[in-house]
Tab-separated table of C-alpha atoms in Angstrom:
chain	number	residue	atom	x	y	z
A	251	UNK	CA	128.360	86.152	84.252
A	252	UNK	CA	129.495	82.650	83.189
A	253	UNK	CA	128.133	79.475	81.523
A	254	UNK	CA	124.198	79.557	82.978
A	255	UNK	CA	125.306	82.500	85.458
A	256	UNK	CA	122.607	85.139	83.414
A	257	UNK	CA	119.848	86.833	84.912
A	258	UNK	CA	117.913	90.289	84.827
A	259	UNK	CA	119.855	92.429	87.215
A	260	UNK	CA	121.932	95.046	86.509
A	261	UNK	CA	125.060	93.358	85.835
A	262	UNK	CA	124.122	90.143	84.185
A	263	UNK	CA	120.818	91.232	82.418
A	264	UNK	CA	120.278	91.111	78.894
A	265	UNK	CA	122.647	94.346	78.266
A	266	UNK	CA	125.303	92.065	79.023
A	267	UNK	CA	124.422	89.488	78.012
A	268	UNK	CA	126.442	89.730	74.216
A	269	UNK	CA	129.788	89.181	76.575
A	270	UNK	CA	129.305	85.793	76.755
A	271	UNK	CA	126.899	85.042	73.983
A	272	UNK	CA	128.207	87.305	70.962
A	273	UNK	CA	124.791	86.143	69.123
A	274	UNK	CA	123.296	88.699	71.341
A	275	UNK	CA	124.092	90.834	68.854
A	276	UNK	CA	123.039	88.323	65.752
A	277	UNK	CA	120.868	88.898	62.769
A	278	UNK	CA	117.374	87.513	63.854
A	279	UNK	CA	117.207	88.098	67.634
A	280	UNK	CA	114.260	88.037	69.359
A	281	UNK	CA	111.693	89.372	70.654
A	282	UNK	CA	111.061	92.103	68.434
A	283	UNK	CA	108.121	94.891	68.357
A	284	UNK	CA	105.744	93.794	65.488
A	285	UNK	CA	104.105	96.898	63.639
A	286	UNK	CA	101.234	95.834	62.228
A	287	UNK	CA	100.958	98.545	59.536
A	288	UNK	CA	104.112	97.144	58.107
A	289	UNK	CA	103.064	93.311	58.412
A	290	UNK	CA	103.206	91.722	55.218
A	291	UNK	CA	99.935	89.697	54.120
A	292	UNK	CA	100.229	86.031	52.950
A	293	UNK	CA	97.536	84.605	51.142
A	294	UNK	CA	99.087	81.264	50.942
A	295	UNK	CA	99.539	81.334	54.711
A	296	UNK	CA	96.844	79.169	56.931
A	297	UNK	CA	96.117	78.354	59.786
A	298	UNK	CA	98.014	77.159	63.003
A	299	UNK	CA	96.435	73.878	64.400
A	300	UNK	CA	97.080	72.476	67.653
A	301	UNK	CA	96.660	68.800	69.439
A	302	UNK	CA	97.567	68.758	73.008
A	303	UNK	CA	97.010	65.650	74.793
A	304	UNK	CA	96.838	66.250	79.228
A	305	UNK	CA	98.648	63.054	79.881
A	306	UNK	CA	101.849	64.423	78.129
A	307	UNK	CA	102.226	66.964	81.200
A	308	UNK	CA	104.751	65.839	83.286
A	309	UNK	CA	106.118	68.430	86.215
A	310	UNK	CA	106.456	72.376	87.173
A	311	UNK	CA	110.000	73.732	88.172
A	312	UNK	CA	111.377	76.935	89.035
A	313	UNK	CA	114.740	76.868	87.126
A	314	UNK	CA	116.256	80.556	88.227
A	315	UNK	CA	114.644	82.337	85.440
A	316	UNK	CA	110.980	82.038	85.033
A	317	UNK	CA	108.151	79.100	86.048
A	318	UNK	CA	108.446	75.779	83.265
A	319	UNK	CA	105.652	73.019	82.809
A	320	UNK	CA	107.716	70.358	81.075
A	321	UNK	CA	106.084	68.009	78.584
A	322	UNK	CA	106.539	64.136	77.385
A	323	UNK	CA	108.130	64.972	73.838
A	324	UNK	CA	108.547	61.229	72.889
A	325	UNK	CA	106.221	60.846	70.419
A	326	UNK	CA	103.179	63.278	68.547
A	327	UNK	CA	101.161	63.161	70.900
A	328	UNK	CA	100.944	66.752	71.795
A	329	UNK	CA	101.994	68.962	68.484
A	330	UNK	CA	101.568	72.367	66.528
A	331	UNK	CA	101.188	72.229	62.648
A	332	UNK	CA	99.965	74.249	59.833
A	333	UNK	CA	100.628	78.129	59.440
A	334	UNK	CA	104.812	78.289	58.791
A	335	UNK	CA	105.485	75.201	59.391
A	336	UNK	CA	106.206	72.356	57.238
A	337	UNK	CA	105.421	69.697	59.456
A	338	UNK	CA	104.087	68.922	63.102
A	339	UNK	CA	106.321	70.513	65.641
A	340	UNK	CA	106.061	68.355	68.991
A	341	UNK	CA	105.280	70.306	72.411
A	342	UNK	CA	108.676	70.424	74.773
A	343	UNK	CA	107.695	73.024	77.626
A	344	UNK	CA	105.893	76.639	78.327
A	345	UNK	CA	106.851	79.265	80.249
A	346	UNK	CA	106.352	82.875	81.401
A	347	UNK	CA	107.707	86.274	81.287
A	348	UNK	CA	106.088	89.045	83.985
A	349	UNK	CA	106.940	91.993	84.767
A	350	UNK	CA	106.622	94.037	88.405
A	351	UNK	CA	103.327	94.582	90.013
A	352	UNK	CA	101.379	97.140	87.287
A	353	UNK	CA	104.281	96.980	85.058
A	354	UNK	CA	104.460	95.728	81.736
A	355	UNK	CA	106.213	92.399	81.174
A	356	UNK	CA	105.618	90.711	77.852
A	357	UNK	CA	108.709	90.384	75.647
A	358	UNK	CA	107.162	90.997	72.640
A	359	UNK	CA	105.421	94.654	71.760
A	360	UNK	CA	102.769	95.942	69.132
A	361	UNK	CA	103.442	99.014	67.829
A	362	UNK	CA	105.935	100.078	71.353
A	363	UNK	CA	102.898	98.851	73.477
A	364	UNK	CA	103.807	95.466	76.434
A	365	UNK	CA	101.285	93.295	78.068
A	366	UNK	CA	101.422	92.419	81.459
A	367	UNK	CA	103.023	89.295	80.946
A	368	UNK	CA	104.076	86.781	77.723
A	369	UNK	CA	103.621	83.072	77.579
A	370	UNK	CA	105.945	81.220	75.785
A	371	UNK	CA	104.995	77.222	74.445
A	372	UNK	CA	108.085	75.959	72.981
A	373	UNK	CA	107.593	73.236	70.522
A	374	UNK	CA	110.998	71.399	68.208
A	375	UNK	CA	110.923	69.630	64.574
A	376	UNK	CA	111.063	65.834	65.452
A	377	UNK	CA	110.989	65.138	62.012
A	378	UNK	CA	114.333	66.598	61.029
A	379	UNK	CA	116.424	66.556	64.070
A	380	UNK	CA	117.034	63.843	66.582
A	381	UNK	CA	116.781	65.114	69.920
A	382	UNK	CA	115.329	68.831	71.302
A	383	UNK	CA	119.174	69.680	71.974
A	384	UNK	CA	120.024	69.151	68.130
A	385	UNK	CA	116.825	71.242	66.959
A	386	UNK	CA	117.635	74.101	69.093
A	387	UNK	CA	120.540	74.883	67.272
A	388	UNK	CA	119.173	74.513	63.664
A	389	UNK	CA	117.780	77.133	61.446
A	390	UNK	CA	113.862	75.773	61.433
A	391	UNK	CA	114.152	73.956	65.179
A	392	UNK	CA	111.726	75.194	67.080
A	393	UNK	CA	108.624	76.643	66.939
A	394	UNK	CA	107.608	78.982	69.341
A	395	UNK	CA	103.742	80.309	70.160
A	396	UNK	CA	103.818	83.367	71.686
A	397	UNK	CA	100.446	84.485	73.743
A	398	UNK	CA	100.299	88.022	75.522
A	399	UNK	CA	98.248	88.414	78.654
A	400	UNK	CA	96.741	91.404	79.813
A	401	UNK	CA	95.365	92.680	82.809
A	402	UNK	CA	91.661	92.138	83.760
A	403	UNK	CA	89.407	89.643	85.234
A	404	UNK	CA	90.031	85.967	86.472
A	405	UNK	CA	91.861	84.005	83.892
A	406	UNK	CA	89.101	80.748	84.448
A	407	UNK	CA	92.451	78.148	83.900
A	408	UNK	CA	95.187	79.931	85.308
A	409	UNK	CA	94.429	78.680	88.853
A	410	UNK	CA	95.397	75.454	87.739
A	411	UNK	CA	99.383	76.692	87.329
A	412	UNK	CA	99.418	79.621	90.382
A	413	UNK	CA	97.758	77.547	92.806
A	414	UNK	CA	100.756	75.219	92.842
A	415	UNK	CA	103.863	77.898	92.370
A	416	UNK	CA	104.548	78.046	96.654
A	417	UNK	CA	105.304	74.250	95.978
A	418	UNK	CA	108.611	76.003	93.383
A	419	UNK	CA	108.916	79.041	94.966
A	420	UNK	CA	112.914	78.524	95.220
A	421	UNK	CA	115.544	78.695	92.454
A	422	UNK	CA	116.051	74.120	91.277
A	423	UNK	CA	112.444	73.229	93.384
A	424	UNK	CA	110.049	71.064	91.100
A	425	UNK	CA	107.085	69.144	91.804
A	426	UNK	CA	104.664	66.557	89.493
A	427	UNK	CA	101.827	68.613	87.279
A	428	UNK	CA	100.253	66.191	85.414
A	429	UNK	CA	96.898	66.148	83.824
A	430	UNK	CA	97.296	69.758	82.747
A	431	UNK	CA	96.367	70.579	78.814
A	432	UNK	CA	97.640	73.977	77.587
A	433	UNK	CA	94.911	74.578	74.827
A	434	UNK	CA	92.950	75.949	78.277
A	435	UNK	CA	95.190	78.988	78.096
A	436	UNK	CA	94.754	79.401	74.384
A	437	UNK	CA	92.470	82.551	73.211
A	438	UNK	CA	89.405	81.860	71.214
A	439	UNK	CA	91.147	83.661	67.960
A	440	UNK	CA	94.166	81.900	66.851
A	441	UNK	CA	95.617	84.937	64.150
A	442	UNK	CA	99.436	85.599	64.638
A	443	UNK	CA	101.882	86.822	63.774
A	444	UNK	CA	105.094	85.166	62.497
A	445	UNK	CA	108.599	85.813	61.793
A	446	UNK	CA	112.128	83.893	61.719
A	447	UNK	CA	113.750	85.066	65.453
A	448	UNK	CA	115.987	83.550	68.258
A	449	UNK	CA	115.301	81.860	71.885
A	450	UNK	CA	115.158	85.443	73.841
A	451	UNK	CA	117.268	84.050	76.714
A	452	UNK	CA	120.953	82.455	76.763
A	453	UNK	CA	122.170	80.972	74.574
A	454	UNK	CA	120.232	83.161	72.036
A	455	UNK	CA	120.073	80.444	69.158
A	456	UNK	CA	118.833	81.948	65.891
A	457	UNK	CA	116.445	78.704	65.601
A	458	UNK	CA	112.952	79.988	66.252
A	459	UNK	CA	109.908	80.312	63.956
A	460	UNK	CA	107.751	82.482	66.139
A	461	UNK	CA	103.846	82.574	66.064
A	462	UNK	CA	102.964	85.229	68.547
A	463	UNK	CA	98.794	85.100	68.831
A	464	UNK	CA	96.821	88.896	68.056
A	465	UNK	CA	94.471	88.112	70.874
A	466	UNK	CA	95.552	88.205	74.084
A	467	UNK	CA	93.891	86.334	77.144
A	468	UNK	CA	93.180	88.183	79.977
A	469	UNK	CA	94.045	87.826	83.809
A	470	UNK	CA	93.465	89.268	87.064
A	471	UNK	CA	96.605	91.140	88.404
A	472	UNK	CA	96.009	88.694	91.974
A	473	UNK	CA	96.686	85.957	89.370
A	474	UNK	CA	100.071	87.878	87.802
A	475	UNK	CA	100.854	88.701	91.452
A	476	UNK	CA	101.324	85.133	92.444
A	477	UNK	CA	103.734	84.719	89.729
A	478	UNK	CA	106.031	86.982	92.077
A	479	UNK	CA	106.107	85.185	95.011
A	480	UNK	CA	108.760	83.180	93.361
A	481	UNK	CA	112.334	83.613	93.402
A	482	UNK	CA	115.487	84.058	91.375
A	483	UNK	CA	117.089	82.496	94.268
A	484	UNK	CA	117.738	79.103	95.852
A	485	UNK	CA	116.509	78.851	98.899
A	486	UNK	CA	119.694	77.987	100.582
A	487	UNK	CA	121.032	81.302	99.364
A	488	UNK	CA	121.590	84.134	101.805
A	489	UNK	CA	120.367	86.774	99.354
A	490	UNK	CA	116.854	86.684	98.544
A	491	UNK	CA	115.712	88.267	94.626
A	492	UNK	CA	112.041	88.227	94.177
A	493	UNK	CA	111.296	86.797	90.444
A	494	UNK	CA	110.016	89.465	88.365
A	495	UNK	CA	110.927	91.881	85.218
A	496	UNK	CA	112.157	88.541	83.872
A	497	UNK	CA	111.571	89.673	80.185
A	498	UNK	CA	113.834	90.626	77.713
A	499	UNK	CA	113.435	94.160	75.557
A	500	UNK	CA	112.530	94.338	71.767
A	501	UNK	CA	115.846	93.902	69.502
A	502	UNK	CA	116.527	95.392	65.950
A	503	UNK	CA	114.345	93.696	63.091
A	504	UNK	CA	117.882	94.264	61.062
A	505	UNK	CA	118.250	92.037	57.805
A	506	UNK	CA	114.932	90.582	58.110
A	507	UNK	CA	112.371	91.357	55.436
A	508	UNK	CA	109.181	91.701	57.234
A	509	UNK	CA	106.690	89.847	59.873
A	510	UNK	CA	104.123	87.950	58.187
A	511	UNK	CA	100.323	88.204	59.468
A	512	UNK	CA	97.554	85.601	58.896
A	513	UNK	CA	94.366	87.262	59.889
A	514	UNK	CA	91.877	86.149	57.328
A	515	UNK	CA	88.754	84.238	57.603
A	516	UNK	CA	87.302	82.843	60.782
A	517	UNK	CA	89.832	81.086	62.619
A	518	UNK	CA	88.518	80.345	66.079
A	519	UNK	CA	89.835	77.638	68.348
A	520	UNK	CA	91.487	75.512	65.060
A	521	UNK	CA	92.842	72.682	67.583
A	522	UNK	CA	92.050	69.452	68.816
A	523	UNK	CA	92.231	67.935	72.701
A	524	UNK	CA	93.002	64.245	73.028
């Protein structure tokens, strides 16, 4: 397991992964498994708000890992603000994390409890650094929303995204997506969680803020099951590996003080569409 050589198999899944990235074993690693009987109330905390503009989507790619919808970062047009953050963070991709068919595959956990699956919209402070690559190495970086999906009916949006995933079902395939605005896979209830954590795959940077949503959305297991008709693999490659359990487990809260919970008030659907 060397340089982006990491997966979720045996021998170069997140157990091993501290042999090439030591911060593996760091001080705020993420995910974690938020107790909510221990989450610390902040009065002075409010809430997350949220402008995503459709014409900032730009493609879809399978990049050996997990399913990406890239975003035009260039400017605000597409940001998260409010809640722990001191200014507008700007939108740079989402992503999943599933696990096998009626498994659990969220990264995060409430109280030892997974969802079916975790998406992940990864947002970086434009304000302070330069360029995505400098944020994701600094302290307050990125911004991370973290929204758990569970198992039920039809997801009405998620069509939009599994409808197109034969067209990346290989490891480096990628195709156009553009006209698609994330705040349809937003629940109605925007509470969270947050805490100081890391990226949860290589290379592990200790430069999240994560906002991981209390309401989950919900989606059909046909929907999650179309999520594993991709692959780890490239589809020149002999060996085929069938893309799922692509999550990594809880890590130690350690050093860290407590995860902070806004849940007060009435806080439904605080964003805005362009």
């Amino acid at each position: 397991m060397t340089g982006d050589h990491w997966g979720y198999g045996k021998e170069d899944g997140p157990s091993a992964w501290h042999r090439h990235y030591p911060v593996a074993k760091g001080s705020r690693q993420s995910p974690i498994d938020i107790i909510p009987d221990e989450a610390r109330r902040d009065s002075s905390l409010g809430p997350i708000f949220l402008k995503y503009d459709r014409c900032t989507s730009l493609s879809i790619a399978n990049n050996g890992h997990s399913v990406v919808v890239e975003f035009d970062d260039s400017d605000d047009r597409s940001v998260i603000q409010g809640g722990p953050l001191d200014n507008p963070y700007r939108l740079k991709q989402f992503h999943f994390h599933w696990g096998g068919k009626g498994c659990e595959g969220s990264e995060h956990t409430v109280a030892g409890v997974g969802y079916a699956s975790e998406l992940h919209l990864v947002h970086w402070n434009a304000v302070k650094y330069t360029t995505y690559e400098d944020a994701a190495t600094a302290p307050d970086g990125l911004a991370v929303l973290g929204i758990f999906l569970e198992q039920g009916d039809d997801h009405r949006w998620l069509h939009t995204i599994t409808d197109v995933l034969y067209m990346v079902k290989f490891k480096g395939s990628a195709t156009n997506f553009k006209g698609f605005n994330p705040k349809c896979l937003l629940p109605s209830n925007l509470h969270y969680w947050t805490y100081l954590g890391s990226l949860t795959t290589p290379p592990l940077h200790e430069s999240v803020i994560w906002i991981v949503l209390k309401e989950p959305i919900v989606v059909s297991e046909k929907q999650l099951g179309m999520f594993r008709i991709l692959q780890f693999s490239g589809e020149e490659e002999d060996q085929r590996m069938r893309m799922e359990n692509n999550f990594r487990p809880p890590q130690p809260l350690k050093e860290r003080i407590s995860v902070v919970v806004h849940d007060t008030g009435q806080e439904f659907l605080r964003y805005s569409v362009d």
